[in-house]
CSV table of C-alpha atoms in Angstrom, one decimal:
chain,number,residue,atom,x,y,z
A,214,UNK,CA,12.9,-44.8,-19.1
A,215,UNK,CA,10.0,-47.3,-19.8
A,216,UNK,CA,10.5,-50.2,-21.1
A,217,UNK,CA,9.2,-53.9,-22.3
A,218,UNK,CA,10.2,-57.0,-23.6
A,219,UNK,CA,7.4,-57.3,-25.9
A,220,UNK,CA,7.6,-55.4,-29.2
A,221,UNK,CA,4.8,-52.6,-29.9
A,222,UNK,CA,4.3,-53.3,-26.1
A,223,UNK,CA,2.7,-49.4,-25.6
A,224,UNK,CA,-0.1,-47.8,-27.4
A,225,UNK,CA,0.0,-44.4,-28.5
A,226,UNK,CA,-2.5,-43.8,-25.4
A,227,UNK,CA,0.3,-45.1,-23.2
A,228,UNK,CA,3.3,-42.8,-25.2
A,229,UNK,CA,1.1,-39.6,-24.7
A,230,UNK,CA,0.3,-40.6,-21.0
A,231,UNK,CA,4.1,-41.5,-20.7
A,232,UNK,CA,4.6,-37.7,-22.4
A,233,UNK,CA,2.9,-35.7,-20.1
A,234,UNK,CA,4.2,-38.2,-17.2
A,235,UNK,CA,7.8,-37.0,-18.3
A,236,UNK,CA,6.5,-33.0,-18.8
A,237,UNK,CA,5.2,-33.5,-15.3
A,238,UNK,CA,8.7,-34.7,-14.0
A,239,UNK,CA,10.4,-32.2,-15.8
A,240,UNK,CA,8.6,-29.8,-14.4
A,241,UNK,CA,9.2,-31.0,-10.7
A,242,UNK,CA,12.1,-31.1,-10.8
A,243,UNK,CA,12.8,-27.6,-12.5
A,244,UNK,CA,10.6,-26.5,-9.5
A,245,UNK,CA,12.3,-28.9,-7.2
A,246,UNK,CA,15.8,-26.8,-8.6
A,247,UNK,CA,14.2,-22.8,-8.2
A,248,UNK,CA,13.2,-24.0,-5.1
A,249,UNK,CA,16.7,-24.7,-4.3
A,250,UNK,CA,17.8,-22.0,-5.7
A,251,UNK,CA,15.8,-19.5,-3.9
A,252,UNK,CA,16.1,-20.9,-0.8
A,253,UNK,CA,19.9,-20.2,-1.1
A,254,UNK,CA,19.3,-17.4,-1.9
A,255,UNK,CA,17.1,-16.4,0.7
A,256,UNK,CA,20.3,-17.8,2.9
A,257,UNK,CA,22.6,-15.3,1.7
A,258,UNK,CA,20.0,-12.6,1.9
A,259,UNK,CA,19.8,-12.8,5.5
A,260,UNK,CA,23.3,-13.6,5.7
A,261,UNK,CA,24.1,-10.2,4.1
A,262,UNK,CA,21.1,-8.5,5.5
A,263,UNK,CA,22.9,-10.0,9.0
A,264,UNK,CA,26.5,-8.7,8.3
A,265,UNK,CA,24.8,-5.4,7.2
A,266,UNK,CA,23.2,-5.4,10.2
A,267,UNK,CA,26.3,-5.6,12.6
A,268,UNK,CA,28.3,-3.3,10.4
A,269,UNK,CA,25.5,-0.4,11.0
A,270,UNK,CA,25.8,-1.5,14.9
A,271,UNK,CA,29.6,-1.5,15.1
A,272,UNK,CA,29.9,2.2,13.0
A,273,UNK,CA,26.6,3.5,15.0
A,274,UNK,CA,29.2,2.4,18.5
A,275,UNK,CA,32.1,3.8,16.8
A,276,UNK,CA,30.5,6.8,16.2
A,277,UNK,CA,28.9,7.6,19.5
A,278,UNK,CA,31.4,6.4,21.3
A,279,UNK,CA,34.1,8.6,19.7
A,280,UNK,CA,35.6,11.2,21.8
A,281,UNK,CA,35.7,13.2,19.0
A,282,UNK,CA,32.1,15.6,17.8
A,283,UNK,CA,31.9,13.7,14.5
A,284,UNK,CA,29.3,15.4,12.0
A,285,UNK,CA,28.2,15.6,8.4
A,286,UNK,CA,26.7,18.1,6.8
A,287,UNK,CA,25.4,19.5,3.1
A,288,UNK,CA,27.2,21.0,0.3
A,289,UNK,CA,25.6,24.7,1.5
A,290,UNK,CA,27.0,24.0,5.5
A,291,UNK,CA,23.7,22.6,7.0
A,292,UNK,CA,24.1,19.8,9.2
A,293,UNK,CA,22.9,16.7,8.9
A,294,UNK,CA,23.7,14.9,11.4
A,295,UNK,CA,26.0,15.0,14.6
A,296,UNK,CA,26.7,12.7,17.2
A,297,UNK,CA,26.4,13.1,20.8
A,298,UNK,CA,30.3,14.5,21.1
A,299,UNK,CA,29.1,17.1,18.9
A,300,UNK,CA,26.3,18.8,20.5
A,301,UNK,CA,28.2,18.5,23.7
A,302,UNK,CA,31.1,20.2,22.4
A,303,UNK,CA,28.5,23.3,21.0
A,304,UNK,CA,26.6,23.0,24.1
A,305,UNK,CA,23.3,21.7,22.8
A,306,UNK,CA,21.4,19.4,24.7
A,307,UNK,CA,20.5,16.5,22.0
A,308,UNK,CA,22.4,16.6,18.5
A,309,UNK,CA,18.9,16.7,16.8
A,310,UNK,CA,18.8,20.3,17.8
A,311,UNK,CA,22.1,20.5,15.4
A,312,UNK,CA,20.2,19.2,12.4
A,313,UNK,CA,19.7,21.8,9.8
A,314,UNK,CA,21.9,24.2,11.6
A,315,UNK,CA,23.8,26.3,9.3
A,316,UNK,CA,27.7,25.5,9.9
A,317,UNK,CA,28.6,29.3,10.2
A,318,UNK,CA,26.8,30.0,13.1
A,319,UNK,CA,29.6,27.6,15.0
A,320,UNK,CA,32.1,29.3,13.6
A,321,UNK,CA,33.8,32.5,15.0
A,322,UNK,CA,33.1,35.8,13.3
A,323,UNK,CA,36.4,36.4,11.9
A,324,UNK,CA,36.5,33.0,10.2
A,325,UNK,CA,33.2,33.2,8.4
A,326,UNK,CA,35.3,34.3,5.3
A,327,UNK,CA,37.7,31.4,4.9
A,328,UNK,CA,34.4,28.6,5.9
A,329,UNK,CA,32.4,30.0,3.3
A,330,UNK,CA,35.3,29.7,0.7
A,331,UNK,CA,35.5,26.0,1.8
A,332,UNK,CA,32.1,25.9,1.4
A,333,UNK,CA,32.1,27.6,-2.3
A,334,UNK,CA,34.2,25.6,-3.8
A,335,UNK,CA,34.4,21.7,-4.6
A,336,UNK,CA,36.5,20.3,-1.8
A,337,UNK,CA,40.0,18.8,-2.0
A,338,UNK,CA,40.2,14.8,-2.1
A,339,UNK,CA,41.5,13.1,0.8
A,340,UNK,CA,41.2,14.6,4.3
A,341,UNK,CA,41.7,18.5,5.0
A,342,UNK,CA,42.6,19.5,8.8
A,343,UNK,CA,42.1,22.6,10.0
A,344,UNK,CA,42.0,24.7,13.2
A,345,UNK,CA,39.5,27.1,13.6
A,346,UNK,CA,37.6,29.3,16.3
A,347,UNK,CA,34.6,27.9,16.9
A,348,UNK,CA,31.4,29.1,18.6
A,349,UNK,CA,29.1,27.3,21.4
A,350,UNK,CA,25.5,28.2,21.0
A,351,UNK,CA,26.1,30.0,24.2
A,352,UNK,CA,28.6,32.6,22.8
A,353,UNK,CA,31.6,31.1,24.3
A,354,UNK,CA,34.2,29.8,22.1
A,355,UNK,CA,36.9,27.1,21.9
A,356,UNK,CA,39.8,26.5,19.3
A,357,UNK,CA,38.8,23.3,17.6
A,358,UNK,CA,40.9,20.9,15.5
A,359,UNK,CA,38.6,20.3,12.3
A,360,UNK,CA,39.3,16.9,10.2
A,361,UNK,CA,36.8,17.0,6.9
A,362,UNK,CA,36.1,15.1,3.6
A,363,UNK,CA,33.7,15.3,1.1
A,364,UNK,CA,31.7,12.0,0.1
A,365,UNK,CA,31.4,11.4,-3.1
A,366,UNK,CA,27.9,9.5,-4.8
A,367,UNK,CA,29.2,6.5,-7.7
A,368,UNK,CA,29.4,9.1,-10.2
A,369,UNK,CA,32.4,11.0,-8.2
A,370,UNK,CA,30.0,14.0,-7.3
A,371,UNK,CA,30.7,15.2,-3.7
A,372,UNK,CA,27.0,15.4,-1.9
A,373,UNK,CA,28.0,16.1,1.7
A,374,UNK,CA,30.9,16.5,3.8
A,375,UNK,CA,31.7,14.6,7.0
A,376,UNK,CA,33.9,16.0,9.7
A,377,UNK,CA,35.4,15.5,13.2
A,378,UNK,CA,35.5,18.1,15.7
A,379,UNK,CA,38.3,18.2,18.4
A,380,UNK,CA,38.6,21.0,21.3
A,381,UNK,CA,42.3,21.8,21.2
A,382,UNK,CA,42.1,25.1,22.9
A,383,UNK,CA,44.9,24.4,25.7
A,384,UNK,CA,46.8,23.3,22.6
A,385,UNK,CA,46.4,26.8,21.2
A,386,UNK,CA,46.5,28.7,23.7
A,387,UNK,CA,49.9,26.9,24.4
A,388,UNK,CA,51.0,27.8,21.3
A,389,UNK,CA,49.9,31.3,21.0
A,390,UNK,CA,51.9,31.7,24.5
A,391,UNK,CA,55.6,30.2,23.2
A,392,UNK,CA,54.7,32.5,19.7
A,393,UNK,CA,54.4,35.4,22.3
C-alpha cells in the first residue's frame, strides 16, 4: 500500500511505476511460492526415491537369502530370473546361466505333460503348490516342493509367473516308503 496525506499526491508516472513495482512483487513472490513448492517436492522425491531404495535392498536380501530357489519366469516357461538357491538346487554355477532356460528341461520326463498344461493355460489366482520330479542340469533328479503365482500387470493380465523351489526328496521318499 502507498500512501500520502496530500491529495493528488502521485502522478500517473508514479501510479504506473507503483504498477509494475506491484507486478514485480507479485511475481516474487509467486516465484518465491514454486520455489517452495518445488523444493518440497524435491523433499519427498528423495524421500520416496529413499524408501524405494531400501524396499529394493530389503526384498533383494530376502530374496537371496531365502533357503528356498525362488524364480520367475515367462508365460512360455523361460526363466527370467533365479536366485542363488536356485541354480544351486539345479546345479548351475551362477543363476545367470538359468536365464532364458526353458522350464521343461528341469522338469522330469514323465511330468513334461502336466507342466506344459500349466503352462497352456491361464493360471489359477492365488498360490498353486505342487510336487514334482525335477531335473539337475547334471541328469540327477530331486522331488521338489513347487509354490507358483502368476503376476498380473494393472489391467489383471498375468505376464510372468514367480515360484519357489524346495528339495523335499527325503519327504517323498518317506512317503513313497509308508505308501509301500
Amino acid at each position: 500500500s502507498v500512501e500520502s496525506e496530500k491529495p493528488d499526491a502521485f502522478t500517473a508516472q508514479d501510479e504506473r511505476l507503483l504498477a509494475t513495482l506491484a507486478t514485480q512483487a507479485s511475481i516474487a513472490f509467486e516465484n518465491a511460492r514454486l520455489y517452495q513448492a518445488a523444493q518440497l517436492e524435491i523433499s519427498e522425491r528423495k524421500r520416496a526415491e529413499k524408501e524405494l531404495r531400501e524396499s529394493q535392498e530389503r526384498y533383494q536380501l530376502l530374496v537371496e537369502t531365502s533357503p528356498d530357489g525362488i524364480g520367475m519366469m515367462d508365460l512360455q516357461g523361460n526363466i527370467l530370473f533365479g536366485n542363488h538357491q536356485m541354480a544351486e538346487l539345479f546345479h548351475y554355477d551362477d543363476p545367470a546361466e538359468l536365464i532364458g532356460t526353458n522350464l521343461i528341461s528341469l522338469i522330469a520326463p514323465e511330468s513334461h505333460t502336466e507342466v506344459l498344461g500349466y503352462l497352456s493355460n491361464k493360471m489359477p489366482e492365488g498360490i498353486v503348490q505342487e510336487g514334482q520330479w525335477l531335473a539337475r542340469k547334471d541328469g540327477t533328479r530331486f522331488f521338489g516342493e513347487i509354490r507358483s503365482s502368476a503376476l498380473q500387470n494393472e489391467m489383471g493380465e498375468q505376464y510372468a509367473i514367480i515360484g519357489q523351489v524346495r528339495d523335499v526328496t527325503e519327504r517323498e521318499q518317506s512317503r513313497l516308503a509308508i505308501h509301500e
